[in-house]
Amino acid sequence: MVHSLFHPWMGVSVPRVEDFKLLRGAGKFLDDIKLDRLLFASFVRSPIAHAKIKNIDLSAARALLGVRAVFGYDDLRPLLAHDRIPLALPSGAIRFDVDPPVLAYDEVCYVGEPIAIVIADTRAIAEDGAALVEIQFDALPVVMDPREGIAKGATKARLDCADNLVARHVVKYGNSDAAFKAAAHRIKDCFRLNKGGGHSIEPRGVLACIDDDETLTVWDSTQMPHRARAILVNALGFTEERVRVVAPDVGGGFGPKAVFHPEELAVPAAALILRTPVKWVEDRFESFTATVQERVQIWDMEAAFDADGKLLAIRGQLFHDHGAATPYGVALPYNAATNLIGPYVLPAYDLEILMCLTNMVPSCPTRGAGRPQGTFVMERLLDHAADELSLTRDEIRRRNLIPSEQMPYAIPVVMRDGSTMTYDSGDYPECQRRVLEAAGWSSFPARREAARRQGRQLGIGLSNYVEGTGRGPFESASIRIGPSGRIIISTGATAQGQGVKSMLAQIAGGVLGVRPQDIHVIDGDTSASPLGLGAYASRQAVTAGNAIYLAASRVADKARKMASHMLEASAEDLEIANGLIFVKGVMDLKVSLGDVAKALSGMPGYSIPGGMEPGLDAAVDFQPSTLTYTNGAHVVEAEVDPDTGAVRLTRYVLVHDCGRMINPMMVEGQVYGGVVHGIGATLLEWMRYDDQGQPTSVTYADYLLPTCDVVPRIEIHHMESPTPLNPLGVKGAAESGTIGAPAAIVSAIEDALRPLQIRIRDLPVTPAKLLALVAQARRSGV
């Protein structure tokens, strides 16, 4: 039976079910967990970016009062089934996998790489012990630039690798060479996008203990507990039933917590040796030096246009900093490359992606996962072309946007899952039209002129984007109703603060006719759901949401069928609301869901009525056929002071389309947070290293995050283009706000300084960088 989605709980901004606990300070995050006999860990980390380890002396640390153990690689290796952590993800692009060791033992390849673990009665003693470990190094040359690192004869970032070109991939279709020969206009540009991090409010942490039955339980502030369990099972040579991983309340993930780090194996290994619980919680210095980060990317690009400003082809090279290991495959640069295409008709494309090992912390996706970078490059090329062709920025985009009548729109790119890249639904020209209207684009010249009379430089910028969401291969969800009437959902999805419990409860409540707060959701626990993948790629509303919708629908059908025997009525004549099943129009003829569950629980010696299967429950592993594409358009107004380099965003308007919305309030929260993340990446956040690989921005005084004084009022408008690819018609939303922000903001900054003809090619746009561009323009007499 197909169940109506037009229930009062669907598409309504109801309060989140998580917030009653979280807002009262009753959440239970990893560091809130206390166990008997708990010990604390601290890591000894490499102070230099690249070196051979000559000697490690642990004796002074081991002698410190309160230190229970100090372990190096040789101490942990007997427990492990492999000499490296088995993290490799399949990809034909990777020339060689670079899995990290649990602790470095012969070579260190980035500042912050763990070398030893100190276990003590308190965290302070553990840190004191770590300071007593003495290590002798032979320093080696470093690789810091991904383009220089793949040059012939370049210094090697790792001695155990043949060279630094860890992976190479080409995204190519159409005839780019012919398109460039026929082009009326060509533009060339080079872009450098610098390194940044996720910086969730809660840092990483791990707590591990071994139970009397030899079960290893690991609490981990991870986005992917089932993957963490699989890695632990493989690394330790255990079987699945011996390892349980739980993600408790997690204070944000944003990508880095999807990656399995060496600490997530070292802490459980220490607990296994000591037979006592061990906890480690990252400090903020470690957040900057040891947690995986995003990338340095250098894009050498060229675009071809016809005489009317329509795209003919884009080609170029992407040099990608992969850091010192490959913990997450090639997803980040691949996403960047494919997302460059955006919502535009691009007849030919030829991009070579060159992934370089460097002596920086390993690279991983952060919110947007490469898509903001690819979008930035495309939108910058369009702005450049608009100037060259004397077109307005909105007009050149209008001429290149995919017409709505061509949807679904297939692009001849083969995705990682073997499918063809296909935009499933949406109206991209209408989305741009709506954002221009909402932002008052046509009346901006009058606002600019008024600002100039006051001595203020005001500019406006525009960007369009798409985002592939709902990545598979599957997500799991089950629902069961007990004789008490209690409804429990278990899922492989994982909450990171984005409202997973609310989303699932709202969907199930819509099917079963109960309030979301009356449904209990268990997520992020491998013992509650045998299968699961977790939080990444804006996927959980699509995957887990449809899984629970289908599972709840099966439960509703079974409940009606059982109630039809109990009420002696046709199942088609029964409705479900407020936890009751009743005959339409005859409210007195009813049974509760608990009554039905009780009947399906059976009585000793009696048959279940109707010969039905026992239990009122269902489980679904929803497998999306392919990605479903969210899209949006951003318009930003910015005021720029050319004498100080200060940028103030004065207005931010966007139109966002994620298909059918489950809870508009939660969608807006995700989009709003994504935009703020994008503002930070554009104007503030820059993980800096010197030429010897030493990180130089390791506090929030140096690495700046967006605060309320730099974030303008963000005005969000919605379109809803339900996807035909899943029963709910939903798409993902968690990362999309980030994707369009950098390009729109930079476009506005350039527009404010239009008389100086400045071209911005690098991110972030700091005051110092902007002042240098202004000074250069003034020296050239512009």
Short mmCIF file of N, CA and C in Angstrom, two decimals, residues 6 42 142 224 238 338 349 383 386 403 440 541 557 600-601 621 673 680 691 715 746 756:
data_model
loop_
_atom_site.label_atom_id
_atom_site.label_comp_id
_atom_site.label_asym_id
_atom_site.label_seq_id
_atom_site.Cartn_x
_atom_site.Cartn_y
_atom_site.Cartn_z
N PHE A 6 0.97 13.37 3.03
CA PHE A 6 0.37 14.63 3.44
C PHE A 6 -0.24 14.51 4.84
N SER A 42 47.45 10.23 26.31
CA SER A 42 47.99 11.39 25.59
C SER A 42 48.98 10.85 24.57
N VAL A 142 61.15 18.33 2.65
CA VAL A 142 59.69 18.27 2.69
C VAL A 142 59.10 18.63 1.33
N MET A 224 30.94 7.62 11.23
CA MET A 224 30.72 6.33 10.57
C MET A 224 31.08 5.18 11.52
N PHE A 238 39.73 -9.61 14.73
CA PHE A 238 38.59 -10.09 15.50
C PHE A 238 37.45 -10.49 14.56
N THR A 338 33.90 16.92 -10.91
CA THR A 338 32.59 16.72 -11.50
C THR A 338 31.63 17.86 -11.16
N TYR A 349 34.64 18.52 -22.04
CA TYR A 349 35.34 18.72 -20.78
C TYR A 349 36.54 17.79 -20.76
N ASP A 383 32.42 34.58 -14.70
CA ASP A 383 32.57 36.02 -14.44
C ASP A 383 33.62 36.63 -15.36
N ALA A 386 32.22 36.85 -18.83
CA ALA A 386 31.23 37.93 -18.94
C ALA A 386 31.92 39.27 -19.18
N PRO A 403 18.19 24.07 -19.76
CA PRO A 403 16.75 24.36 -19.77
C PRO A 403 15.97 23.31 -18.99
N GLY A 440 16.63 41.76 -5.54
CA GLY A 440 16.57 43.08 -6.16
C GLY A 440 17.77 43.36 -7.05
N ALA A 541 18.92 11.80 4.79
CA ALA A 541 17.49 11.96 4.53
C ALA A 541 17.06 11.08 3.36
N ASP A 557 0.86 -1.37 7.20
CA ASP A 557 0.05 -2.35 6.46
C ASP A 557 -0.23 -3.58 7.32
N LEU A 600 0.20 -9.76 18.07
CA LEU A 600 1.21 -10.34 17.20
C LEU A 600 2.39 -10.91 17.98
N SER A 601 2.42 -10.66 19.30
CA SER A 601 3.46 -11.26 20.14
C SER A 601 3.14 -12.71 20.47
N ASP A 621 16.80 -2.01 4.06
CA ASP A 621 18.08 -1.46 3.63
C ASP A 621 17.81 -0.75 2.30
N GLY A 673 23.77 27.09 8.21
CA GLY A 673 25.08 26.69 8.69
C GLY A 673 26.07 26.48 7.57
N GLY A 680 33.27 31.53 6.08
CA GLY A 680 34.57 31.33 6.72
C GLY A 680 35.63 30.89 5.73
N ASP A 691 57.59 26.89 4.97
CA ASP A 691 58.19 26.08 3.91
C ASP A 691 58.86 24.82 4.44
N GLU A 715 18.87 35.32 3.92
CA GLU A 715 17.47 35.20 3.51
C GLU A 715 17.34 33.98 2.60
N VAL A 746 33.11 36.23 -3.65
CA VAL A 746 34.24 36.78 -4.41
C VAL A 746 33.74 37.61 -5.58
N LEU A 756 38.86 49.17 -10.42
CA LEU A 756 40.27 48.76 -10.37
C LEU A 756 40.54 47.51 -11.20
#
